[in-house]
GROMACS .gro file of C-alpha atoms in nm:
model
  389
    1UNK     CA    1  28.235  20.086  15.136
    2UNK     CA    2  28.241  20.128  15.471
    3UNK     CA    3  28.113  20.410  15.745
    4UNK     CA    4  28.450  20.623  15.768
    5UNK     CA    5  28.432  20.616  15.360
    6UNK     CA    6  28.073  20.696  15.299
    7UNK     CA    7  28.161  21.045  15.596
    8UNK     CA    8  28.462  21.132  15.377
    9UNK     CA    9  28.210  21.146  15.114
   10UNK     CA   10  27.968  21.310  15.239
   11UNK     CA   11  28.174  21.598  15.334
   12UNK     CA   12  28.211  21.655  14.960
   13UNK     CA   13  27.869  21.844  14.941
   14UNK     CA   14  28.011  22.099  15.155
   15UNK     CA   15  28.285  22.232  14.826
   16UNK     CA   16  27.926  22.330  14.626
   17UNK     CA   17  27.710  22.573  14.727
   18UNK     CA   18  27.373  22.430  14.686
   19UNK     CA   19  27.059  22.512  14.853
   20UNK     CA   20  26.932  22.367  15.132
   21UNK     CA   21  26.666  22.108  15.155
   22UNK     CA   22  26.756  22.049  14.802
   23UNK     CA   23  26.777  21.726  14.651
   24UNK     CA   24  26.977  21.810  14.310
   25UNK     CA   25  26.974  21.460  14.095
   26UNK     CA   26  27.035  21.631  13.770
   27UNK     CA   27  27.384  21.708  13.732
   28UNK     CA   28  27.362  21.575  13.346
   29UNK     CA   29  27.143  21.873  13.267
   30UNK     CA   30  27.337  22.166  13.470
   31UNK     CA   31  27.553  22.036  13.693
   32UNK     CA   32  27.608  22.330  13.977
   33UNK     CA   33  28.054  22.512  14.036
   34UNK     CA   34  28.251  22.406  14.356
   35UNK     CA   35  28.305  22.693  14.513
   36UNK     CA   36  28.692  22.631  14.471
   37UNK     CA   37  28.613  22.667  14.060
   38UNK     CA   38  28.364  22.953  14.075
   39UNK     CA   39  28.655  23.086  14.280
   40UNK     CA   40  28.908  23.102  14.083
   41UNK     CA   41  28.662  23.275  13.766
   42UNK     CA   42  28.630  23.534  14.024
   43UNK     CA   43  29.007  23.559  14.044
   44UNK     CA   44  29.050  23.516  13.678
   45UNK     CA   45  28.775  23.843  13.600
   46UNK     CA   46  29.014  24.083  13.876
   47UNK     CA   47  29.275  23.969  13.664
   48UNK     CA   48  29.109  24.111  13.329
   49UNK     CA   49  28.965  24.412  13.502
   50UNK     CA   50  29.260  24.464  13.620
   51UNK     CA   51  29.383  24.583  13.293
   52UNK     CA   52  29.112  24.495  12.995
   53UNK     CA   53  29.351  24.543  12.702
   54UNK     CA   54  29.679  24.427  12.778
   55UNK     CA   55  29.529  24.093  12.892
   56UNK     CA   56  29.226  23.999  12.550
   57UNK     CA   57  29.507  24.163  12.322
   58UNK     CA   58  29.853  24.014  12.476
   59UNK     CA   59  29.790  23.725  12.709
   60UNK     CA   60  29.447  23.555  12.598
   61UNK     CA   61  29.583  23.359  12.308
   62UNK     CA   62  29.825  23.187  12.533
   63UNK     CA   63  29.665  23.106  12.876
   64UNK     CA   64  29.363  22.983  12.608
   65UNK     CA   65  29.600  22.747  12.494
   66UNK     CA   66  29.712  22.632  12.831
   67UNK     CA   67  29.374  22.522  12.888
   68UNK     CA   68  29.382  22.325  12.590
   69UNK     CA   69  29.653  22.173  12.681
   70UNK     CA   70  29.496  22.091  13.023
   71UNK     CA   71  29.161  21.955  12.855
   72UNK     CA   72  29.377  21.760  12.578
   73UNK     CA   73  29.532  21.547  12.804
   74UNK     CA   74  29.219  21.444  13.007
   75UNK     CA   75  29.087  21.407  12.649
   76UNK     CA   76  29.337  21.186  12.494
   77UNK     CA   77  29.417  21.432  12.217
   78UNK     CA   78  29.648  21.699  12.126
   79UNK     CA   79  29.600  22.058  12.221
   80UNK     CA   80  29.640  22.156  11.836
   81UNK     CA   81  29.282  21.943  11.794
   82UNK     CA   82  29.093  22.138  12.001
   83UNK     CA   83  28.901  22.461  11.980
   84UNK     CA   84  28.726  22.624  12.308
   85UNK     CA   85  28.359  22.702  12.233
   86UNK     CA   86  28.069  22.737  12.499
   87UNK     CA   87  27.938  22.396  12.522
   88UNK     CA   88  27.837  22.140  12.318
   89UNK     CA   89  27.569  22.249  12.094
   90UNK     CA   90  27.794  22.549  12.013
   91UNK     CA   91  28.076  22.265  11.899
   92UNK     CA   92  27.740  22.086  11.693
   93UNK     CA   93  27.679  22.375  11.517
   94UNK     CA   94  28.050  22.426  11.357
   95UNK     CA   95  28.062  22.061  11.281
   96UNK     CA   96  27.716  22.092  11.129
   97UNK     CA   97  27.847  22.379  10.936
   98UNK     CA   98  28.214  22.258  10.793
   99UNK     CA   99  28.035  21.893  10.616
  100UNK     CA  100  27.978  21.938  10.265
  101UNK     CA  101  27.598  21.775  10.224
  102UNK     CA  102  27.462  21.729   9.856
  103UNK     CA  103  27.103  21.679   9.729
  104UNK     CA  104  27.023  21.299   9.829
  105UNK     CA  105  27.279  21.279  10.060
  106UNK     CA  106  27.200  21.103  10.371
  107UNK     CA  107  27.275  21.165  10.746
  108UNK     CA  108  27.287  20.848  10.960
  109UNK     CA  109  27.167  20.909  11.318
  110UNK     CA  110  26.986  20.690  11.599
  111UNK     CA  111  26.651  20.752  11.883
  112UNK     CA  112  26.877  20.774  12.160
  113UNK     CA  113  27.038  21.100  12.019
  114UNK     CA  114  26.946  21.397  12.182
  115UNK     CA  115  26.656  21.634  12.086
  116UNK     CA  116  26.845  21.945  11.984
  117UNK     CA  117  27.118  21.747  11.802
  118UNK     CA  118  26.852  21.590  11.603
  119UNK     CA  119  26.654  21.903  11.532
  120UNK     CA  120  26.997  22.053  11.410
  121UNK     CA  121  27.079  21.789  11.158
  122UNK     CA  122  26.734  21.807  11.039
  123UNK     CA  123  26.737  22.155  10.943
  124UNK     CA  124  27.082  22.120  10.792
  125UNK     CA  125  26.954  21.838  10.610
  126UNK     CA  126  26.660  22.020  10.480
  127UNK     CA  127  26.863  22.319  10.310
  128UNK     CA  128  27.113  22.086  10.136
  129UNK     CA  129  26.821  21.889  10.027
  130UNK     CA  130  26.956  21.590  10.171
  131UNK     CA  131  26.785  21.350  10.419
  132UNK     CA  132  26.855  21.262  10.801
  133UNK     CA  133  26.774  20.874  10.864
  134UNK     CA  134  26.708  20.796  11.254
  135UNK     CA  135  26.761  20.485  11.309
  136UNK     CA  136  26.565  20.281  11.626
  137UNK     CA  137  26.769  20.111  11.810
  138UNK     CA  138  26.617  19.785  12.031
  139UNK     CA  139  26.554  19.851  12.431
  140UNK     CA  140  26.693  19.654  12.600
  141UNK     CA  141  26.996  19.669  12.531
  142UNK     CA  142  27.181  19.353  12.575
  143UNK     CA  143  27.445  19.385  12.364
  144UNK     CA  144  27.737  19.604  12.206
  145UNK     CA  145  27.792  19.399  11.858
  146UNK     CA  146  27.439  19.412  11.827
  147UNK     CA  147  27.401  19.762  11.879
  148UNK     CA  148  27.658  19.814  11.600
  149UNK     CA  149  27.477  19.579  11.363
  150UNK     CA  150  27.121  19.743  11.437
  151UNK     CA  151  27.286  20.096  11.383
  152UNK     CA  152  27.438  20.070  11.052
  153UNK     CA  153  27.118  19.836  10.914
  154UNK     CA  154  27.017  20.194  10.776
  155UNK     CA  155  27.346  20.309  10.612
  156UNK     CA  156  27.326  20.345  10.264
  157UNK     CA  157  27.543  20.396   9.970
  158UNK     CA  158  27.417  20.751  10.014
  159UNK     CA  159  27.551  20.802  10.425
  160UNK     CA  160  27.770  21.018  10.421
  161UNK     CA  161  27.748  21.138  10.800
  162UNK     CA  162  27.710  20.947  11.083
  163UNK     CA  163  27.629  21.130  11.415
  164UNK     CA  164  27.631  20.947  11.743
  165UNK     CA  165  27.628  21.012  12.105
  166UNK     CA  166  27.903  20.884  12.296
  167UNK     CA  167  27.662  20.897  12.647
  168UNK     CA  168  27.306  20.913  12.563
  169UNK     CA  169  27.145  21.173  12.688
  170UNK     CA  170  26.779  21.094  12.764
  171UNK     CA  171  26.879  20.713  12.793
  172UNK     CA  172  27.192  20.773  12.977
  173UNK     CA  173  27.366  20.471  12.750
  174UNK     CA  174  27.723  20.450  12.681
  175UNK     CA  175  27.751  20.349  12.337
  176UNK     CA  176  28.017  20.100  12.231
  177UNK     CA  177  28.204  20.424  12.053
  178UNK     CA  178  28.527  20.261  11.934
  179UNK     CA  179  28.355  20.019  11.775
  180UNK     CA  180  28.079  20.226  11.559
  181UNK     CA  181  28.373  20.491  11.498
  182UNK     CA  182  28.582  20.174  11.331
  183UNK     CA  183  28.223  20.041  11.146
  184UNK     CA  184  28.157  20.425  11.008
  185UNK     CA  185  28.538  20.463  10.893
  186UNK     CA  186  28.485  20.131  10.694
  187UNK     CA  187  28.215  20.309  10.541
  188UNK     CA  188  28.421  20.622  10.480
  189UNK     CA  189  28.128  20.804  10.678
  190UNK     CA  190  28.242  21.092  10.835
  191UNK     CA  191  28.200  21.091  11.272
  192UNK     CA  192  28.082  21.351  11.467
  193UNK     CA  193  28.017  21.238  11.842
  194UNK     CA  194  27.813  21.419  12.054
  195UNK     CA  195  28.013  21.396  12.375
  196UNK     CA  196  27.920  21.609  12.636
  197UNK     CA  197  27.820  21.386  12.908
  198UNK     CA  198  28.149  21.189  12.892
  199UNK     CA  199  28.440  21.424  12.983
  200UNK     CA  200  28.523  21.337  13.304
  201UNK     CA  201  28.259  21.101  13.346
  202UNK     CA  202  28.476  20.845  13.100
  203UNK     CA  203  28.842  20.813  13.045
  204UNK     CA  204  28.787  20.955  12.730
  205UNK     CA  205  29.073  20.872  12.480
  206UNK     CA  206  28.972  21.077  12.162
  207UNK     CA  207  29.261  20.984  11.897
  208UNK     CA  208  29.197  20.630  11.974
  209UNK     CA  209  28.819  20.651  11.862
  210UNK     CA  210  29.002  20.796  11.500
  211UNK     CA  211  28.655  21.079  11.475
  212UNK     CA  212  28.611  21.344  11.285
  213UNK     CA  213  28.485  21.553  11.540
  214UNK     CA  214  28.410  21.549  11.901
  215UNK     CA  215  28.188  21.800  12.063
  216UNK     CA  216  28.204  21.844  12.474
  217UNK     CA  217  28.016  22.023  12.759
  218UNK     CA  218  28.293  22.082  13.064
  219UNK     CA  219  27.990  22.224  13.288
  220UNK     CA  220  27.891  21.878  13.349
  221UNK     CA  221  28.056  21.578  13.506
  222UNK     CA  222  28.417  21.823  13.520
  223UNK     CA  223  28.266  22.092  13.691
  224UNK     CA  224  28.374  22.381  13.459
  225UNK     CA  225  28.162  22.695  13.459
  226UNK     CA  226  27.860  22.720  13.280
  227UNK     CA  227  27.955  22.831  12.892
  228UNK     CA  228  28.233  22.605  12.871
  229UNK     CA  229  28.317  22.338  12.609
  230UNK     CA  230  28.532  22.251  12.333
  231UNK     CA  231  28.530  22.144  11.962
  232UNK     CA  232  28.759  21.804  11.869
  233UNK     CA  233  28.837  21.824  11.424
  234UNK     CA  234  29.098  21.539  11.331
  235UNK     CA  235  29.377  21.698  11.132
  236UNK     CA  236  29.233  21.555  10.827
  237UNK     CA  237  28.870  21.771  10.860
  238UNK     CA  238  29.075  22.101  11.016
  239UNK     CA  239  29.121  22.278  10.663
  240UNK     CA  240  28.700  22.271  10.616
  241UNK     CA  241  28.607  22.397  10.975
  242UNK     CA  242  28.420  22.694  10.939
  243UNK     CA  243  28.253  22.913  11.253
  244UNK     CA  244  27.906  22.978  11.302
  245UNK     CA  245  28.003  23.323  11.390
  246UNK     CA  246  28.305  23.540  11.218
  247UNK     CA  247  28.528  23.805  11.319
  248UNK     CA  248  28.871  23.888  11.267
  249UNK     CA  249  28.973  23.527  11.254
  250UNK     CA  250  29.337  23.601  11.355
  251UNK     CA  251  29.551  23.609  11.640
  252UNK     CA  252  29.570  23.919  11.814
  253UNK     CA  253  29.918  23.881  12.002
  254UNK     CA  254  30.115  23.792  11.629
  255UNK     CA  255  30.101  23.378  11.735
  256UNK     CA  256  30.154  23.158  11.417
  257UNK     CA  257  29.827  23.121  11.215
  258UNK     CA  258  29.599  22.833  11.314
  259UNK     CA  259  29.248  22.646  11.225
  260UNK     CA  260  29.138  22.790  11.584
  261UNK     CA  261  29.172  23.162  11.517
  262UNK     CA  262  28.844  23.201  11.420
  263UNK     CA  263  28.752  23.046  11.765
  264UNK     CA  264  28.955  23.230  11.975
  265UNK     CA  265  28.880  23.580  11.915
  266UNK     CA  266  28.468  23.614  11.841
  267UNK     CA  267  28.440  23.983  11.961
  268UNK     CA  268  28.452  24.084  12.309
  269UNK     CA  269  28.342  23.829  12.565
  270UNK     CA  270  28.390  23.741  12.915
  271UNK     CA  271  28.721  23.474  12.863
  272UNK     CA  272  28.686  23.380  13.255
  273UNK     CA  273  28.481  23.056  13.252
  274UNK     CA  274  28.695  22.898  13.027
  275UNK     CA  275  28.992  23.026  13.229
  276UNK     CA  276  28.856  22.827  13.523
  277UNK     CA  277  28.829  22.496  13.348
  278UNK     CA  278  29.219  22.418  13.470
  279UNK     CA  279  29.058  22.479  13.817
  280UNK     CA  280  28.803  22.188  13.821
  281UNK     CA  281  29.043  21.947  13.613
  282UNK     CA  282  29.250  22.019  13.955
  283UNK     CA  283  29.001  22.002  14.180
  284UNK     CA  284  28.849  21.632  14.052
  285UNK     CA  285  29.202  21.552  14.092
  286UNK     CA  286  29.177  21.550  14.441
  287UNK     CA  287  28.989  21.257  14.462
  288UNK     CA  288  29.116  21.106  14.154
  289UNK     CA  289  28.925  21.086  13.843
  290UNK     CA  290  28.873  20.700  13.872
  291UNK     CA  291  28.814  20.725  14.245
  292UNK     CA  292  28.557  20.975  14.159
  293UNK     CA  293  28.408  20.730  13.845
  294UNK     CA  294  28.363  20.447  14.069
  295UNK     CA  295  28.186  20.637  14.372
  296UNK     CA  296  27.927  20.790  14.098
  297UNK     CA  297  27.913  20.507  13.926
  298UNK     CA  298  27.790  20.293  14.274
  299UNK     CA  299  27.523  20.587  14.329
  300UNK     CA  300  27.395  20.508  13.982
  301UNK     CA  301  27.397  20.135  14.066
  302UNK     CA  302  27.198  20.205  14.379
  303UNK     CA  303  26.986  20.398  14.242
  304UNK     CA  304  26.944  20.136  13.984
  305UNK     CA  305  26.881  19.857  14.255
  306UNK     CA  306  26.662  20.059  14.433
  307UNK     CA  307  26.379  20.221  14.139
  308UNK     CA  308  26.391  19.848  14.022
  309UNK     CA  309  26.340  19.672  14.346
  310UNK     CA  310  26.075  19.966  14.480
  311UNK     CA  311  25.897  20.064  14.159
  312UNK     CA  312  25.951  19.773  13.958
  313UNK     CA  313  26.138  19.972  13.739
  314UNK     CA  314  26.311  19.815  13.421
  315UNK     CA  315  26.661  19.961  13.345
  316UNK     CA  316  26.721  19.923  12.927
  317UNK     CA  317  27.078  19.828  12.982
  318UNK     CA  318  27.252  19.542  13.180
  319UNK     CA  319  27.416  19.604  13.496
  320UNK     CA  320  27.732  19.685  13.339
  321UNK     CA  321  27.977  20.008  13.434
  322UNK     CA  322  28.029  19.933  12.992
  323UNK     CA  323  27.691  20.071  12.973
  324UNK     CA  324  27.617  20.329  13.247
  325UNK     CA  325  27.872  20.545  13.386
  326UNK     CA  326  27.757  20.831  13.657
  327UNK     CA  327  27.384  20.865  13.531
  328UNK     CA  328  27.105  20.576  13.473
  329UNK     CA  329  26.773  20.570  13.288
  330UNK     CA  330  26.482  20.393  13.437
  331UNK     CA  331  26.144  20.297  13.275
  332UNK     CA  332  25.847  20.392  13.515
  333UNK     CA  333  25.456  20.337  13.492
  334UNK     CA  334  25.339  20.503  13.185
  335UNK     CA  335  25.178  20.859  13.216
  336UNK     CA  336  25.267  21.199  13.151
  337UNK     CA  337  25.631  21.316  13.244
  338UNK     CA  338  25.608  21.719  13.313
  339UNK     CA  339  25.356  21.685  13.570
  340UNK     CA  340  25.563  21.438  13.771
  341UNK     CA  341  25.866  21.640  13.739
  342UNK     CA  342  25.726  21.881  13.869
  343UNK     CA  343  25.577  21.747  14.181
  344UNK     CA  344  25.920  21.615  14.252
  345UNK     CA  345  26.022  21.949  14.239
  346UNK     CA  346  25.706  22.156  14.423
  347UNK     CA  347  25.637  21.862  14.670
  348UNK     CA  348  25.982  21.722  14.782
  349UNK     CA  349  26.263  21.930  14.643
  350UNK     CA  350  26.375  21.696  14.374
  351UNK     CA  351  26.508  21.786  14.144
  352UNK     CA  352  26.507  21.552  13.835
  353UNK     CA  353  26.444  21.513  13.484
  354UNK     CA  354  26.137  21.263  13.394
  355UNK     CA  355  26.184  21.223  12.995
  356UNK     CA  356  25.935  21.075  12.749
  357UNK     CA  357  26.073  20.897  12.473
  358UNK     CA  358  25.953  20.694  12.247
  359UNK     CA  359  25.620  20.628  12.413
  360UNK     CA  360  25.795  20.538  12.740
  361UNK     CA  361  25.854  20.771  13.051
  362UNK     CA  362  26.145  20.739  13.192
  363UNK     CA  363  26.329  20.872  13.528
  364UNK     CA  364  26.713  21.000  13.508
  365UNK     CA  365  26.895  21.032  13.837
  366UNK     CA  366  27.253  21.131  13.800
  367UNK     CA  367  27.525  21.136  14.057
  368UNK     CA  368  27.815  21.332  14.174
  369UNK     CA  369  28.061  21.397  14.472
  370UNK     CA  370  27.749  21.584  14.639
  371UNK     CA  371  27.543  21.301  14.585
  372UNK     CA  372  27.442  21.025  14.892
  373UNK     CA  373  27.257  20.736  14.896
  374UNK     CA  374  26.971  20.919  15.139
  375UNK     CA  375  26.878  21.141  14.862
  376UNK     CA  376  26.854  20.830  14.645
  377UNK     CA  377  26.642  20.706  14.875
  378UNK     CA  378  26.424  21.058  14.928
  379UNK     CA  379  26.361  21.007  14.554
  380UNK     CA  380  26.239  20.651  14.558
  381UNK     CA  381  26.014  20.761  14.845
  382UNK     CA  382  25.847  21.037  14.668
  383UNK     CA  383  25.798  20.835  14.326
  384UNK     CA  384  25.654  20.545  14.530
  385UNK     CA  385  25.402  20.819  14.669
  386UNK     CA  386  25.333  21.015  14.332
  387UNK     CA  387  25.284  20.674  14.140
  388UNK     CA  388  25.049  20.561  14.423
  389UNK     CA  389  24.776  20.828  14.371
   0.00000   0.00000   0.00000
C-alpha cells in the first residue's frame, strides 16, 4: 500500500465521531455509528414522530421487510429466512427456545464459544435435564480437518445440538463453518451458529452452510446501530420457532401470515435502528465490502507482526486470512487481565479487551476503516511498558 492509499484511509476516521485522543481497538465488542448511519436513524425517528400511528400500524411491516431484503442478500439467504431481533444473544435465545431437548439429551459445544452463549445453553440444558458437552479444542490451531475431527470426538449417539461460532469471539478464530455444518448434518445434529462477528466482516453465504439457524449482531463489523440483529431458521425449523417474548403475533397492516409475525410486532418500540441498517450496508459500499475486508484484514496482520515481533507474542492460528478476518487474538505473559485493561484504558487511552481463557491471557485488537497502523503501534508501546514493570 502505498502513501496516497494509506491518506485515503485515514480520512475514513473522520465519517465516526469518536473522541479524541482515543485509541478505540475494540470494534468486536461495540463497534461505534458513522455519522452518515446515526444520521439517517435521526431521519428515520422525524419520520415516525411525524405521525406515530399511521407509520407502526401501516408502513412498519413493509420497510421491515425491505431491510430484510437488504441484509438477505449480503447474507446469502432469502428475506423470508430472516427475522429482525436486537442482536445476537436476542437471536440465541429464540433458537435456544424453539429445540425440543429431552432428559439425557446432549448439547455439543466447544472452549472457543463465547461466555454468554455457553451460560445460555447451560441453563437450557439444566431444565430439560439434558447435558451441554464443551468440547476443548487444541491451540494452536494448525489445521481445519483437524479442527473438525477434534470437535465432533465428543458427539454422541445422544447430540442432538451442535452450537458453534462462526468467528470466535474471545479467540477471534474463523472456524472452518461449511465443513462442521456438513459433519453435524451427517449426524442429523441440528446447527445453530453464533454469527455475530461475521456479517460484513465475511462474505457470508448462509444457504450454502445448509444451518438451522444463524444468529447476527449488525452493530459490529456493518456498522448498524446499536440493538440491531437478525435471526436465520432454515425453512425446515420455521414451523417450531417460538419468541422469547409474545404479543399479538400478527401483522398489523393485513400482510399474509408469516413465521416472523411474532418478531415484528413485540409491543411498542423504537423501529429506527433497524431502519438504519440499509444505511450502513450503503455506506460500506462505498469502499466495497472486499476492499474494506482486505484493509482490516492487513491491520490485523500488522498487528499480528507487530505483538509477536515486540512482545513475543504467540498468535493460536497460522497466518492465514482462512483463520482471522478483521480481529486477531494474541497470547501475552501470563498475569491477570482486568488490571491491564484497564491501564490501557486510564494510562494511554486504549481501549481494548484483554481476555482470560483457559488459563491464558490474551490481547484482542480489532480493526476497522477508523483504524491506522499508529494506533497499532500506540498499543504495542504501552503493552511493552505495562509488561515491563
Amino acid at each position: 500500500m502505498n502513501g496516497e492509499d494509506e491518506a485515503a484511509w485515514h480520512a475514513w476516521r473522520d465519517e465516526w465521531s469518536l473522541a479524541d485522543g482515543l485509541t478505540y481497538l475494540n470494534n468486536g465488542s461495540f463497534g461505534p455509528t458513522p455519522r452518515a448511519v446515526s444520521a439517517a436513524r435521526r431521519r428515520w425517528m422525524d419520520v415516525v414522530e411525524s405521525d406515530p400511528h399511521d407509520f407502526l400500524v401501516r408502513q412498519l411491516g413493509p420497510r421491515l421487510g425491505e431491510v430484510r431484503a437488504r441484509l438477505a442478500d449480503l447474507a446469502g439467504t432469502a428475506a423470508d429466512n430472516l427475522a429482525l431481533v436486537e442482536n445476537a444473544t436476542v437471536a440465541m435465545n429464540i433458537a435456544a427456545a424453539s429445540v425440543d431437548l429431552r432428559p439425557g439429551d446432549e448439547v455439543l459445544a466447544n472452549d472457543h464459544e463465547y461466555g454468554a452463549v455457553l451460560r445460555l445453553w447451560q441453563r437450557v440444558c439444566q431444565r430439560a435435564g439434558a447435558k451441554l458437552v464443551v468440547q476443548p479444542l487444541t491451540v494452536p490451531i494448525r489445521d481445519g480437518e483437524a479442527v473438525v475431527d477434534e470437535l465432533f470426538t465428543a458427539a454422541t449417539d445422544r447430540t442432538r445440538i451442535l452450537v458453534v461460532s462462526h468467528i470466535t469471539s474471545p479467540t477471534a478464530v474463523v472456524f472452518p463453518l461449511e465443513a462442521i455444518c456438513r459433519r453435524a448434518r451427517e449426524l442429523g445434529l441440528v446447527t445453530c451458529v453464533d454469527g455475530p462477528h461475521a456479517i460484513a466482516m465475511l462474505d457470508v453465504q448462509i444457504d450454502a452452510l445448509g444451518c438451522d439457524y444463524y444468529t447476527a449482531s449488525c452493530h459490529k463489523w456493518l456498522c448498524a446501530p446499536l440493538g440491531t440483529g437478525f435471526l436465520y431458521v432454515h425453512p425446515r425449523r420455521q414451523h417450531a420457532v417460538a419468541p422469547v417474548l409474545v404479543s399479538w403475533g400478527r401483522t398489523l397492516e393485513g400482510d399474509t401470515a408469516s413465521w416472523r409475525d411474532e418478531f415484528n410486532w413485540i409491543g411498542s418500540r423504537d423501529p429506527s435502528p433497524f431502519l438504519a441498517v440499509p444505511a450502513a450496508i450503503d455506506f460500506l459500499g462505498k469502499v466495497g465490502f472486499e476492499s474494506f475486508r482486505r484493509r482490516t484484514h492487513g491491520l490485523a496482520a500488522y498487528a499480528r507482526e507487530q505483538l509477536a515481533s515486540c512482545l513475543d507474542a504467540a498468535a493460536l492460528v497460522p497466518d492465514d486470512p482462512q483463520w482471522y478476518g478483521s480481529m486477531i487474538s494474541m497470547r501475552l505473559p501470563d498475569g491477570e487481565s482486568e488490571p491491564l485493561q484497564r491501564a490501557l484504558w486510564e494510562r494511554y487511552r486504549i481501549e481494548i479487551p484483554i481476555v482470560s481463557w483457559r488459563g491464558m491471557r490474551l490481547v484482542r485488537p480489532s480493526c476497522h476503516l477508523y483504524t491506522q497502523r499508529d494506533a497499532i503501534d500506540l498499543l504495542v508501546n504501552a503493552l511493552k511498558e505495562l509488561l515491563s514493570g
